[in-house]
Amino acid sequence: MAPTALCKQIVIVLLILWLVIIPAYIFAVPVPSPPANTANNGLAVADNDGTLYYLDLTGDIYAGGQENIYRLRPGEARPVTISTDEAWSLTISGKYLYYSNWSDQHHIYRMQFDGTEKTKIGSQPASQLTVVGNWLVYINWRNDNSTPSNTIYKLALDGQSEPQKLCDDQAENLTIAGNWVYYLNASDGYKLYKIKLDGTSRSKIADDQVLFMAVADNTIYYSNYSDNQKLYAISTNGQGRTKLTDDQAGFINVANGFVYFTNTSANHALYRINLNNHNQQLVCDLGIGPQPIILIGNSVYYNRLFFTP
């Protein structure tokens, strides 16, 4: 049987397990989320008790269906809808779930884990929202040619103070690791940049033009547009620039010793590379275009499917 056909059969079986068996076990313990989930649109997140919050389609997309926010607790067999808001950038702090509310012009909202106490806490449209300590960090996302636009801001979790701009760069692929904000600087040809959370120490990391990136363990993994979108790695201090594969990479995420990427060279299938031995393997080919890659614990959320490679 061809690898692609076998992969599709495996995904069907995994989907059945997801609906019937897996929810009782797969998120039964606290599950970490890598920083690059933010740049992958934050489509799923887990609480400390293993409860999962994620976006999934309600109804037929061709008949006006939309993505709502679902909750799945450990041991439960079926998820429940906690909000009909269409949202991205799910992130958690304390007793609240924060998100960018696409049903209200991408403004920042928060609500309790059961969907109550829903409150708008930011007046700016936000993308790639994440929580760092007592701050929400995000890109002030404006889909126009206004100046300045798509710049990085931080806002107190309670939303009671004015947002603070970190720099004037137009940013994409915001990722936070430690005390640093990493991003692609569209104002400088989509080069890799970093800046501290207090707005100081802004610097360029490399001169490559980049399509997408992920940060983990003081290393940046990126699709090098300057070299035909091949997958590269470089230290966050700009040293040790290395090509990982000649395949073209789209979306990227990294966790548990693997770099996951959508392989433009292979029908946009989902691949991963072992960082210890650099072995590359197909994860799944669904015959679709590139999709954001969300990693939670040992599981992947991809094209509205949860599965463990």
PDB file of C-alpha atoms in Angstrom:
ATOM      1  CA  MET A   1       0.000   0.000   0.000  1.00  0.00           C
ATOM      2  CA  ALA A   2       1.321   3.459  -0.869  1.00  0.00           C
ATOM      3  CA  PRO A   3       2.607   5.510   2.115  1.00  0.00           C
ATOM      4  CA  THR A   4       0.100   8.323   1.446  1.00  0.00           C
ATOM      5  CA  ALA A   5      -2.879   5.944   1.384  1.00  0.00           C
ATOM      6  CA  LEU A   6      -1.645   4.200   4.519  1.00  0.00           C
ATOM      7  CA  CYS A   7      -1.206   7.541   6.275  1.00  0.00           C
ATOM      8  CA  LYS A   8      -4.765   8.583   5.424  1.00  0.00           C
ATOM      9  CA  GLN A   9      -6.103   5.276   6.786  1.00  0.00           C
ATOM     10  CA  ILE A  10      -4.145   5.810   9.985  1.00  0.00           C
ATOM     11  CA  VAL A  11      -5.619   9.295  10.374  1.00  0.00           C
ATOM     12  CA  ILE A  12      -9.155   7.903   9.979  1.00  0.00           C
ATOM     13  CA  VAL A  13      -8.463   5.334  12.699  1.00  0.00           C
ATOM     14  CA  LEU A  14      -6.962   8.042  14.902  1.00  0.00           C
ATOM     15  CA  LEU A  15     -10.025  10.205  14.414  1.00  0.00           C
ATOM     16  CA  ILE A  16     -12.249   7.334  15.572  1.00  0.00           C
ATOM     17  CA  LEU A  17     -10.044   6.823  18.613  1.00  0.00           C
ATOM     18  CA  TRP A  18     -10.184  10.573  19.300  1.00  0.00           C
ATOM     19  CA  LEU A  19     -13.973  10.541  19.384  1.00  0.00           C
ATOM     20  CA  VAL A  20     -14.318   7.408  21.490  1.00  0.00           C
ATOM     21  CA  ILE A  21     -11.242   6.451  23.499  1.00  0.00           C
ATOM     22  CA  ILE A  22      -8.373   8.944  23.426  1.00  0.00           C
ATOM     23  CA  PRO A  23     -10.057  11.855  25.298  1.00  0.00           C
ATOM     24  CA  ALA A  24     -10.119   9.775  28.492  1.00  0.00           C
ATOM     25  CA  TYR A  25      -6.364   9.287  28.524  1.00  0.00           C
ATOM     26  CA  ILE A  26      -4.332  11.513  26.260  1.00  0.00           C
ATOM     27  CA  PHE A  27      -4.673  14.689  28.337  1.00  0.00           C
ATOM     28  CA  ALA A  28      -4.868  13.029  31.783  1.00  0.00           C
ATOM     29  CA  VAL A  29      -1.719  14.837  33.008  1.00  0.00           C
ATOM     30  CA  PRO A  30      -0.511  18.446  32.701  1.00  0.00           C
ATOM     31  CA  VAL A  31       0.732  19.018  29.171  1.00  0.00           C
ATOM     32  CA  PRO A  32       3.258  21.629  28.049  1.00  0.00           C
ATOM     33  CA  SER A  33       2.890  23.783  24.951  1.00  0.00           C
ATOM     34  CA  PRO A  34       5.936  25.041  23.012  1.00  0.00           C
ATOM     35  CA  PRO A  35       6.382  28.801  22.427  1.00  0.00           C
ATOM     36  CA  ALA A  36       5.926  28.399  18.656  1.00  0.00           C
ATOM     37  CA  ASN A  37       2.261  27.475  19.138  1.00  0.00           C
ATOM     38  CA  THR A  38       1.704  31.235  19.259  1.00  0.00           C
ATOM     39  CA  ALA A  39       3.090  31.776  15.763  1.00  0.00           C
ATOM     40  CA  ASN A  40       0.970  28.801  14.614  1.00  0.00           C
ATOM     41  CA  ASN A  41      -2.174  30.776  15.509  1.00  0.00           C
ATOM     42  CA  GLY A  42      -2.679  29.259  18.982  1.00  0.00           C
ATOM     43  CA  LEU A  43      -5.467  26.900  17.946  1.00  0.00           C
ATOM     44  CA  ALA A  44      -5.284  24.759  21.107  1.00  0.00           C
ATOM     45  CA  VAL A  45      -4.006  25.028  24.672  1.00  0.00           C
ATOM     46  CA  ALA A  46      -4.103  22.893  27.823  1.00  0.00           C
ATOM     47  CA  ASP A  47      -4.608  23.894  31.465  1.00  0.00           C
ATOM     48  CA  ASN A  48      -2.499  22.587  34.360  1.00  0.00           C
ATOM     49  CA  ASP A  49      -5.028  19.849  35.108  1.00  0.00           C
ATOM     50  CA  GLY A  50      -4.858  18.564  31.530  1.00  0.00           C
ATOM     51  CA  THR A  51      -8.115  20.142  30.355  1.00  0.00           C
ATOM     52  CA  LEU A  52      -7.918  20.964  26.682  1.00  0.00           C
ATOM     53  CA  TYR A  53      -9.323  24.088  25.009  1.00  0.00           C
ATOM     54  CA  TYR A  54      -9.309  24.223  21.236  1.00  0.00           C
ATOM     55  CA  LEU A  55     -10.961  25.586  18.109  1.00  0.00           C
ATOM     56  CA  ASP A  56     -13.033  23.311  15.920  1.00  0.00           C
ATOM     57  CA  LEU A  57     -15.580  23.686  13.180  1.00  0.00           C
ATOM     58  CA  THR A  58     -19.277  23.745  14.067  1.00  0.00           C
ATOM     59  CA  GLY A  59     -21.491  22.839  11.135  1.00  0.00           C
ATOM     60  CA  ASP A  60     -20.671  22.601   7.460  1.00  0.00           C
ATOM     61  CA  ILE A  61     -18.152  25.245   6.388  1.00  0.00           C
ATOM     62  CA  TYR A  62     -19.972  25.513   3.035  1.00  0.00           C
ATOM     63  CA  ALA A  63     -23.261  26.188   4.842  1.00  0.00           C
ATOM     64  CA  GLY A  64     -21.996  28.961   7.080  1.00  0.00           C
ATOM     65  CA  GLY A  65     -20.270  26.899   9.766  1.00  0.00           C
ATOM     66  CA  GLN A  66     -17.608  28.509  11.922  1.00  0.00           C
ATOM     67  CA  GLU A  67     -14.953  27.597  14.463  1.00  0.00           C
ATOM     68  CA  ASN A  68     -16.063  27.716  18.103  1.00  0.00           C
ATOM     69  CA  ILE A  69     -14.133  27.200  21.333  1.00  0.00           C
ATOM     70  CA  TYR A  70     -14.413  23.718  22.839  1.00  0.00           C
ATOM     71  CA  ARG A  71     -13.363  22.240  26.179  1.00  0.00           C
ATOM     72  CA  LEU A  72     -12.401  18.639  26.835  1.00  0.00           C
ATOM     73  CA  ARG A  73     -11.638  17.523  30.402  1.00  0.00           C
ATOM     74  CA  PRO A  74      -9.546  14.456  31.224  1.00  0.00           C
ATOM     75  CA  GLY A  75     -11.776  11.384  31.323  1.00  0.00           C
ATOM     76  CA  GLU A  76     -14.583  12.944  29.297  1.00  0.00           C
ATOM     77  CA  ALA A  77     -15.581  11.256  26.054  1.00  0.00           C
ATOM     78  CA  ARG A  78     -17.102  14.294  24.360  1.00  0.00           C
ATOM     79  CA  PRO A  79     -16.052  17.939  24.185  1.00  0.00           C
ATOM     80  CA  VAL A  80     -18.439  20.772  25.073  1.00  0.00           C
ATOM     81  CA  THR A  81     -18.772  24.197  23.483  1.00  0.00           C
ATOM     82  CA  ILE A  82     -17.870  26.984  25.911  1.00  0.00           C
ATOM     83  CA  SER A  83     -18.114  29.868  23.453  1.00  0.00           C
ATOM     84  CA  THR A  84     -19.510  30.490  19.996  1.00  0.00           C
ATOM     85  CA  ASP A  85     -16.871  33.154  19.413  1.00  0.00           C
ATOM     86  CA  GLU A  86     -14.636  32.515  16.433  1.00  0.00           C
ATOM     87  CA  ALA A  87     -11.188  32.980  17.864  1.00  0.00           C
ATOM     88  CA  TRP A  88      -7.456  32.456  17.494  1.00  0.00           C
ATOM     89  CA  SER A  89      -4.508  32.736  19.875  1.00  0.00           C
ATOM     90  CA  LEU A  90      -5.871  30.767  22.805  1.00  0.00           C
ATOM     91  CA  THR A  91      -3.714  31.233  25.902  1.00  0.00           C
ATOM     92  CA  ILE A  92      -4.186  30.691  29.632  1.00  0.00           C
ATOM     93  CA  SER A  93      -3.283  32.558  32.800  1.00  0.00           C
ATOM     94  CA  GLY A  94      -4.711  31.875  36.242  1.00  0.00           C
ATOM     95  CA  LYS A  95      -8.435  31.177  36.046  1.00  0.00           C
ATOM     96  CA  TYR A  96      -8.917  32.771  32.612  1.00  0.00           C
ATOM     97  CA  LEU A  97      -8.716  31.787  28.994  1.00  0.00           C
ATOM     98  CA  TYR A  98      -7.537  34.678  26.800  1.00  0.00           C
ATOM     99  CA  TYR A  99      -8.010  34.902  23.046  1.00  0.00           C
ATOM    100  CA  SER A 100      -8.213  37.118  19.979  1.00  0.00           C
ATOM    101  CA  ASN A 101     -11.927  37.352  19.211  1.00  0.00           C
ATOM    102  CA  TRP A 102     -12.477  37.229  15.464  1.00  0.00           C
ATOM    103  CA  SER A 103     -16.194  37.672  16.106  1.00  0.00           C
ATOM    104  CA  ASP A 104     -15.393  41.159  17.425  1.00  0.00           C
ATOM    105  CA  GLN A 105     -12.731  42.637  15.141  1.00  0.00           C
ATOM    106  CA  HIS A 106      -9.905  40.556  16.676  1.00  0.00           C
ATOM    107  CA  HIS A 107     -10.117  42.326  20.045  1.00  0.00           C
ATOM    108  CA  ILE A 108      -8.637  40.642  23.113  1.00  0.00           C
ATOM    109  CA  TYR A 109     -11.142  38.823  25.332  1.00  0.00           C
ATOM    110  CA  ARG A 110     -10.960  36.680  28.412  1.00  0.00           C
ATOM    111  CA  MET A 111     -13.413  34.309  30.076  1.00  0.00           C
ATOM    112  CA  GLN A 112     -13.460  31.682  32.764  1.00  0.00           C
ATOM    113  CA  PHE A 113     -12.926  28.083  31.759  1.00  0.00           C
ATOM    114  CA  ASP A 114     -16.661  27.386  31.673  1.00  0.00           C
ATOM    115  CA  GLY A 115     -17.287  30.293  29.295  1.00  0.00           C
ATOM    116  CA  THR A 116     -18.684  32.689  31.916  1.00  0.00           C
ATOM    117  CA  GLU A 117     -17.489  36.224  32.749  1.00  0.00           C
ATOM    118  CA  LYS A 118     -16.586  36.920  29.133  1.00  0.00           C
ATOM    119  CA  THR A 119     -14.981  40.366  29.001  1.00  0.00           C
ATOM    120  CA  LYS A 120     -13.260  42.460  26.364  1.00  0.00           C
ATOM    121  CA  ILE A 121      -9.998  43.724  27.835  1.00  0.00           C
ATOM    122  CA  GLY A 122      -8.239  45.293  24.878  1.00  0.00           C
ATOM    123  CA  SER A 123      -9.239  47.838  22.243  1.00  0.00           C
ATOM    124  CA  GLN A 124      -6.583  46.880  19.683  1.00  0.00           C
ATOM    125  CA  PRO A 125      -7.003  44.063  17.142  1.00  0.00           C
ATOM    126  CA  ALA A 126      -4.555  41.367  18.217  1.00  0.00           C
ATOM    127  CA  SER A 127      -2.837  38.420  16.600  1.00  0.00           C
ATOM    128  CA  GLN A 128      -0.320  35.888  17.962  1.00  0.00           C
ATOM    129  CA  LEU A 129      -1.416  36.681  21.505  1.00  0.00           C
ATOM    130  CA  THR A 130       0.433  35.055  24.386  1.00  0.00           C
ATOM    131  CA  VAL A 131       0.750  35.451  28.154  1.00  0.00           C
ATOM    132  CA  VAL A 132       4.107  36.219  29.784  1.00  0.00           C
ATOM    133  CA  GLY A 133       3.955  36.739  33.530  1.00  0.00           C
ATOM    134  CA  ASN A 134       1.503  39.586  34.153  1.00  0.00           C
ATOM    135  CA  TRP A 135       1.458  40.689  30.527  1.00  0.00           C
ATOM    136  CA  LEU A 136      -0.326  39.886  27.320  1.00  0.00           C
ATOM    137  CA  VAL A 137       2.061  40.263  24.390  1.00  0.00           C
ATOM    138  CA  TYR A 138       0.698  40.478  20.849  1.00  0.00           C
ATOM    139  CA  ILE A 139       0.918  42.040  17.417  1.00  0.00           C
ATOM    140  CA  ASN A 140      -1.424  44.990  16.905  1.00  0.00           C
ATOM    141  CA  TRP A 141      -2.837  43.423  13.789  1.00  0.00           C
ATOM    142  CA  ARG A 142      -4.233  45.807  11.202  1.00  0.00           C
ATOM    143  CA  ASN A 143      -4.994  44.437   7.758  1.00  0.00           C
ATOM    144  CA  ASP A 144      -4.369  47.720   5.990  1.00  0.00           C
ATOM    145  CA  ASN A 145      -1.576  50.085   5.069  1.00  0.00           C
ATOM    146  CA  SER A 146      -1.831  52.273   8.139  1.00  0.00           C
ATOM    147  CA  THR A 147       1.347  53.513   9.768  1.00  0.00           C
ATOM    148  CA  PRO A 148       2.390  52.232  12.210  1.00  0.00           C
ATOM    149  CA  SER A 149       0.727  48.827  11.878  1.00  0.00           C
ATOM    150  CA  ASN A 150       1.434  45.259  12.930  1.00  0.00           C
ATOM    151  CA  THR A 151       3.709  46.406  15.726  1.00  0.00           C
ATOM    152  CA  ILE A 152       4.370  44.527  18.981  1.00  0.00           C
ATOM    153  CA  TYR A 153       2.554  45.568  22.152  1.00  0.00           C
ATOM    154  CA  LYS A 154       2.133  44.358  25.689  1.00  0.00           C
ATOM    155  CA  LEU A 155      -0.926  44.859  27.877  1.00  0.00           C
ATOM    156  CA  ALA A 156      -1.524  44.161  31.560  1.00  0.00           C
ATOM    157  CA  LEU A 157      -3.628  41.046  32.100  1.00  0.00           C
ATOM    158  CA  ASP A 158      -6.482  43.027  33.630  1.00  0.00           C
ATOM    159  CA  GLY A 159      -6.552  45.441  30.681  1.00  0.00           C
ATOM    160  CA  GLN A 160      -6.766  48.393  33.056  1.00  0.00           C
ATOM    161  CA  SER A 161      -3.712  50.247  31.757  1.00  0.00           C
ATOM    162  CA  GLU A 162      -2.768  51.521  28.330  1.00  0.00           C
ATOM    163  CA  PRO A 163      -0.976  49.078  26.012  1.00  0.00           C
ATOM    164  CA  GLN A 164       2.752  49.623  25.656  1.00  0.00           C
ATOM    165  CA  LYS A 165       4.488  49.433  22.277  1.00  0.00           C
ATOM    166  CA  LEU A 166       7.806  47.553  22.304  1.00  0.00           C
ATOM    167  CA  CYS A 167       9.154  48.849  18.984  1.00  0.00           C
ATOM    168  CA  ASP A 168       8.120  50.358  15.646  1.00  0.00           C
ATOM    169  CA  ASP A 169       8.952  47.296  13.547  1.00  0.00           C
ATOM    170  CA  GLN A 170       6.191  45.633  11.558  1.00  0.00           C
ATOM    171  CA  ALA A 171       6.287  42.111  12.965  1.00  0.00           C
ATOM    172  CA  GLU A 172       5.168  38.591  12.118  1.00  0.00           C
ATOM    173  CA  ASN A 173       5.679  35.131  13.666  1.00  0.00           C
ATOM    174  CA  LEU A 174       5.889  36.487  17.214  1.00  0.00           C
ATOM    175  CA  THR A 175       7.377  33.930  19.597  1.00  0.00           C
ATOM    176  CA  ILE A 176       8.453  34.455  23.201  1.00  0.00           C
ATOM    177  CA  ALA A 177      11.174  32.402  24.866  1.00  0.00           C
ATOM    178  CA  GLY A 178      12.529  33.442  28.229  1.00  0.00           C
ATOM    179  CA  ASN A 179      12.745  37.223  28.483  1.00  0.00           C
ATOM    180  CA  TRP A 180      12.976  37.678  24.713  1.00  0.00           C
ATOM    181  CA  VAL A 181      10.468  38.342  21.962  1.00  0.00           C
ATOM    182  CA  TYR A 182      11.509  36.840  18.632  1.00  0.00           C
ATOM    183  CA  TYR A 183       9.876  37.938  15.386  1.00  0.00           C
ATOM    184  CA  LEU A 184      10.232  38.457  11.667  1.00  0.00           C
ATOM    185  CA  ASN A 185      10.819  42.110  10.943  1.00  0.00           C
ATOM    186  CA  ALA A 186       8.759  42.943   7.856  1.00  0.00           C
ATOM    187  CA  SER A 187      10.211  46.461   7.986  1.00  0.00           C
ATOM    188  CA  ASP A 188      13.614  44.943   7.215  1.00  0.00           C
ATOM    189  CA  GLY A 189      12.822  42.335   4.583  1.00  0.00           C
ATOM    190  CA  TYR A 190      11.474  39.710   7.007  1.00  0.00           C
ATOM    191  CA  LYS A 191      14.794  39.230   8.793  1.00  0.00           C
ATOM    192  CA  LEU A 192      15.068  37.498  12.176  1.00  0.00           C
ATOM    193  CA  TYR A 193      14.997  39.937  15.105  1.00  0.00           C
ATOM    194  CA  LYS A 194      14.693  39.839  18.870  1.00  0.00           C
ATOM    195  CA  ILE A 195      13.861  42.356  21.584  1.00  0.00           C
ATOM    196  CA  LYS A 196      13.502  42.126  25.351  1.00  0.00           C
ATOM    197  CA  LEU A 197      10.071  42.299  26.941  1.00  0.00           C
ATOM    198  CA  ASP A 198      10.903  45.737  28.337  1.00  0.00           C
ATOM    199  CA  GLY A 199      11.558  47.045  24.814  1.00  0.00           C
ATOM    200  CA  THR A 200      15.353  47.165  25.102  1.00  0.00           C
ATOM    201  CA  SER A 201      18.204  45.309  23.369  1.00  0.00           C
ATOM    202  CA  ARG A 202      16.536  45.130  19.960  1.00  0.00           C
ATOM    203  CA  SER A 203      18.857  43.427  17.498  1.00  0.00           C
ATOM    204  CA  LYS A 204      18.974  41.542  14.204  1.00  0.00           C
ATOM    205  CA  ILE A 205      19.912  37.876  14.463  1.00  0.00           C
ATOM    206  CA  ALA A 206      20.561  36.988  10.816  1.00  0.00           C
ATOM    207  CA  ASP A 207      20.375  38.467   7.315  1.00  0.00           C
ATOM    208  CA  ASP A 208      18.349  35.632   5.786  1.00  0.00           C
ATOM    209  CA  GLN A 209      14.876  36.489   4.530  1.00  0.00           C
ATOM    210  CA  VAL A 210      12.513  34.199   6.444  1.00  0.00           C
ATOM    211  CA  LEU A 211       9.088  32.796   5.699  1.00  0.00           C
ATOM    212  CA  PHE A 212       8.315  31.114   9.044  1.00  0.00           C
ATOM    213  CA  MET A 213      10.146  30.299  12.269  1.00  0.00           C
ATOM    214  CA  ALA A 214       9.978  28.518  15.628  1.00  0.00           C
ATOM    215  CA  VAL A 215      12.146  28.998  18.736  1.00  0.00           C
ATOM    216  CA  ALA A 216      13.197  26.330  21.244  1.00  0.00           C
ATOM    217  CA  ASP A 217      16.190  25.813  23.546  1.00  0.00           C
ATOM    218  CA  ASN A 218      18.114  28.876  22.350  1.00  0.00           C
ATOM    219  CA  THR A 219      17.740  27.820  18.724  1.00  0.00           C
ATOM    220  CA  ILE A 220      15.631  29.297  15.937  1.00  0.00           C
ATOM    221  CA  TYR A 221      14.330  26.955  13.245  1.00  0.00           C
ATOM    222  CA  TYR A 222      13.214  28.730  10.115  1.00  0.00           C
ATOM    223  CA  SER A 223      12.175  28.492   6.503  1.00  0.00           C
ATOM    224  CA  ASN A 224      14.970  30.294   4.684  1.00  0.00           C
ATOM    225  CA  TYR A 225      13.358  32.186   1.829  1.00  0.00           C
ATOM    226  CA  SER A 226      16.821  33.352   0.775  1.00  0.00           C
ATOM    227  CA  ASP A 227      17.630  29.695   0.020  1.00  0.00           C
ATOM    228  CA  ASN A 228      14.425  28.484  -1.644  1.00  0.00           C
ATOM    229  CA  GLN A 229      12.567  27.996   1.681  1.00  0.00           C
ATOM    230  CA  LYS A 230      14.925  25.273   2.922  1.00  0.00           C
ATOM    231  CA  LEU A 231      14.783  24.472   6.637  1.00  0.00           C
ATOM    232  CA  TYR A 232      17.592  26.046   8.668  1.00  0.00           C
ATOM    233  CA  ALA A 233      18.623  26.381  12.300  1.00  0.00           C
ATOM    234  CA  ILE A 234      20.569  29.159  14.006  1.00  0.00           C
ATOM    235  CA  SER A 235      21.379  30.013  17.608  1.00  0.00           C
ATOM    236  CA  THR A 236      19.408  32.884  19.144  1.00  0.00           C
ATOM    237  CA  ASN A 237      22.733  34.752  19.355  1.00  0.00           C
ATOM    238  CA  GLY A 238      23.179  34.470  15.586  1.00  0.00           C
ATOM    239  CA  GLN A 239      25.832  31.731  15.637  1.00  0.00           C
ATOM    240  CA  GLY A 240      25.890  28.204  14.194  1.00  0.00           C
ATOM    241  CA  ARG A 241      23.730  28.750  11.107  1.00  0.00           C
ATOM    242  CA  THR A 242      22.975  25.268   9.693  1.00  0.00           C
ATOM    243  CA  LYS A 243      20.808  23.803   6.955  1.00  0.00           C
ATOM    244  CA  LEU A 244      18.724  20.863   8.244  1.00  0.00           C
ATOM    245  CA  THR A 245      17.192  19.652   4.981  1.00  0.00           C
ATOM    246  CA  ASP A 246      16.963  20.560   1.315  1.00  0.00           C
ATOM    247  CA  ASP A 247      13.182  20.233   1.501  1.00  0.00           C
ATOM    248  CA  GLN A 248      11.116  23.419   1.499  1.00  0.00           C
ATOM    249  CA  ALA A 249       9.415  24.276   4.782  1.00  0.00           C
ATOM    250  CA  GLY A 250       6.188  26.155   5.450  1.00  0.00           C
ATOM    251  CA  PHE A 251       4.703  26.125   8.969  1.00  0.00           C
ATOM    252  CA  ILE A 252       7.212  25.067  11.653  1.00  0.00           C
ATOM    253  CA  ASN A 253       6.977  23.953  15.274  1.00  0.00           C
ATOM    254  CA  VAL A 254       9.373  22.171  17.600  1.00  0.00           C
ATOM    255  CA  ALA A 255       9.026  20.042  20.737  1.00  0.00           C
ATOM    256  CA  ASN A 256      10.226  16.791  22.315  1.00  0.00           C
ATOM    257  CA  GLY A 257      13.362  16.620  20.200  1.00  0.00           C
ATOM    258  CA  PHE A 258      11.625  17.021  16.841  1.00  0.00           C
ATOM    259  CA  VAL A 259      11.159  19.846  14.359  1.00  0.00           C
ATOM    260  CA  TYR A 260       7.765  19.548  12.668  1.00  0.00           C
ATOM    261  CA  PHE A 261       7.180  21.293   9.355  1.00  0.00           C
ATOM    262  CA  THR A 262       4.818  21.324   6.413  1.00  0.00           C
ATOM    263  CA  ASN A 263       6.894  20.089   3.517  1.00  0.00           C
ATOM    264  CA  THR A 264       6.296  22.244   0.457  1.00  0.00           C
ATOM    265  CA  SER A 265       8.484  19.863  -1.538  1.00  0.00           C
ATOM    266  CA  ALA A 266       6.164  16.922  -0.768  1.00  0.00           C
ATOM    267  CA  ASN A 267       2.569  18.055  -1.331  1.00  0.00           C
ATOM    268  CA  HIS A 268       2.628  20.177   1.862  1.00  0.00           C
ATOM    269  CA  ALA A 269       2.590  16.973   3.917  1.00  0.00           C
ATOM    270  CA  LEU A 270       3.462  17.106   7.614  1.00  0.00           C
ATOM    271  CA  TYR A 271       7.025  15.934   8.322  1.00  0.00           C
ATOM    272  CA  ARG A 272       9.355  15.927  11.280  1.00  0.00           C
ATOM    273  CA  ILE A 273      13.130  15.778  11.800  1.00  0.00           C
ATOM    274  CA  ASN A 274      14.776  14.124  14.794  1.00  0.00           C
ATOM    275  CA  LEU A 275      17.189  16.680  16.254  1.00  0.00           C
ATOM    276  CA  ASN A 276      19.504  13.972  17.614  1.00  0.00           C
ATOM    277  CA  ASN A 277      20.192  12.003  14.443  1.00  0.00           C
ATOM    278  CA  HIS A 278      18.579  14.312  11.814  1.00  0.00           C
ATOM    279  CA  ASN A 279      16.432  11.456  10.490  1.00  0.00           C
ATOM    280  CA  GLN A 280      13.436  12.823   8.596  1.00  0.00           C
ATOM    281  CA  GLN A 281      10.060  11.090   8.471  1.00  0.00           C
ATOM    282  CA  LEU A 282       6.581  11.620   7.103  1.00  0.00           C
ATOM    283  CA  VAL A 283       4.014  12.234   9.842  1.00  0.00           C
ATOM    284  CA  CYS A 284       0.931  12.548   7.650  1.00  0.00           C
ATOM    285  CA  ASP A 285      -0.149  13.512   4.161  1.00  0.00           C
ATOM    286  CA  LEU A 286      -3.801  14.581   4.114  1.00  0.00           C
ATOM    287  CA  GLY A 287      -3.694  15.879   0.571  1.00  0.00           C
ATOM    288  CA  ILE A 288      -4.346  19.457   1.715  1.00  0.00           C
ATOM    289  CA  GLY A 289      -2.453  22.719   1.775  1.00  0.00           C
ATOM    290  CA  PRO A 290      -0.162  23.699   4.657  1.00  0.00           C
ATOM    291  CA  GLN A 291      -1.859  24.022   8.044  1.00  0.00           C
ATOM    292  CA  PRO A 292      -0.685  25.478  11.379  1.00  0.00           C
ATOM    293  CA  ILE A 293       1.037  22.907  13.592  1.00  0.00           C
ATOM    294  CA  ILE A 294       0.008  22.871  17.257  1.00  0.00           C
ATOM    295  CA  LEU A 295       1.977  20.662  19.672  1.00  0.00           C
ATOM    296  CA  ILE A 296       0.632  19.808  23.140  1.00  0.00           C
ATOM    297  CA  GLY A 297       2.483  17.228  25.208  1.00  0.00           C
ATOM    298  CA  ASN A 298       3.190  14.317  22.887  1.00  0.00           C
ATOM    299  CA  SER A 299       0.238  15.122  20.649  1.00  0.00           C
ATOM    300  CA  VAL A 300      -0.243  17.107  17.454  1.00  0.00           C
ATOM    301  CA  TYR A 301      -3.327  19.164  16.597  1.00  0.00           C
ATOM    302  CA  TYR A 302      -3.353  19.450  12.815  1.00  0.00           C
ATOM    303  CA  ASN A 303      -6.242  20.168  10.462  1.00  0.00           C
ATOM    304  CA  ARG A 304      -8.735  19.710  13.354  1.00  0.00           C
ATOM    305  CA  LEU A 305      -7.322  16.285  14.266  1.00  0.00           C
ATOM    306  CA  PHE A 306      -5.510  15.291  17.440  1.00  0.00           C
ATOM    307  CA  PHE A 307      -3.081  12.400  17.142  1.00  0.00           C
ATOM    308  CA  THR A 308       0.181  11.095  18.543  1.00  0.00           C
ATOM    309  CA  PRO A 309       2.917  10.424  15.917  1.00  0.00           C
TER     310      PRO A 309
END
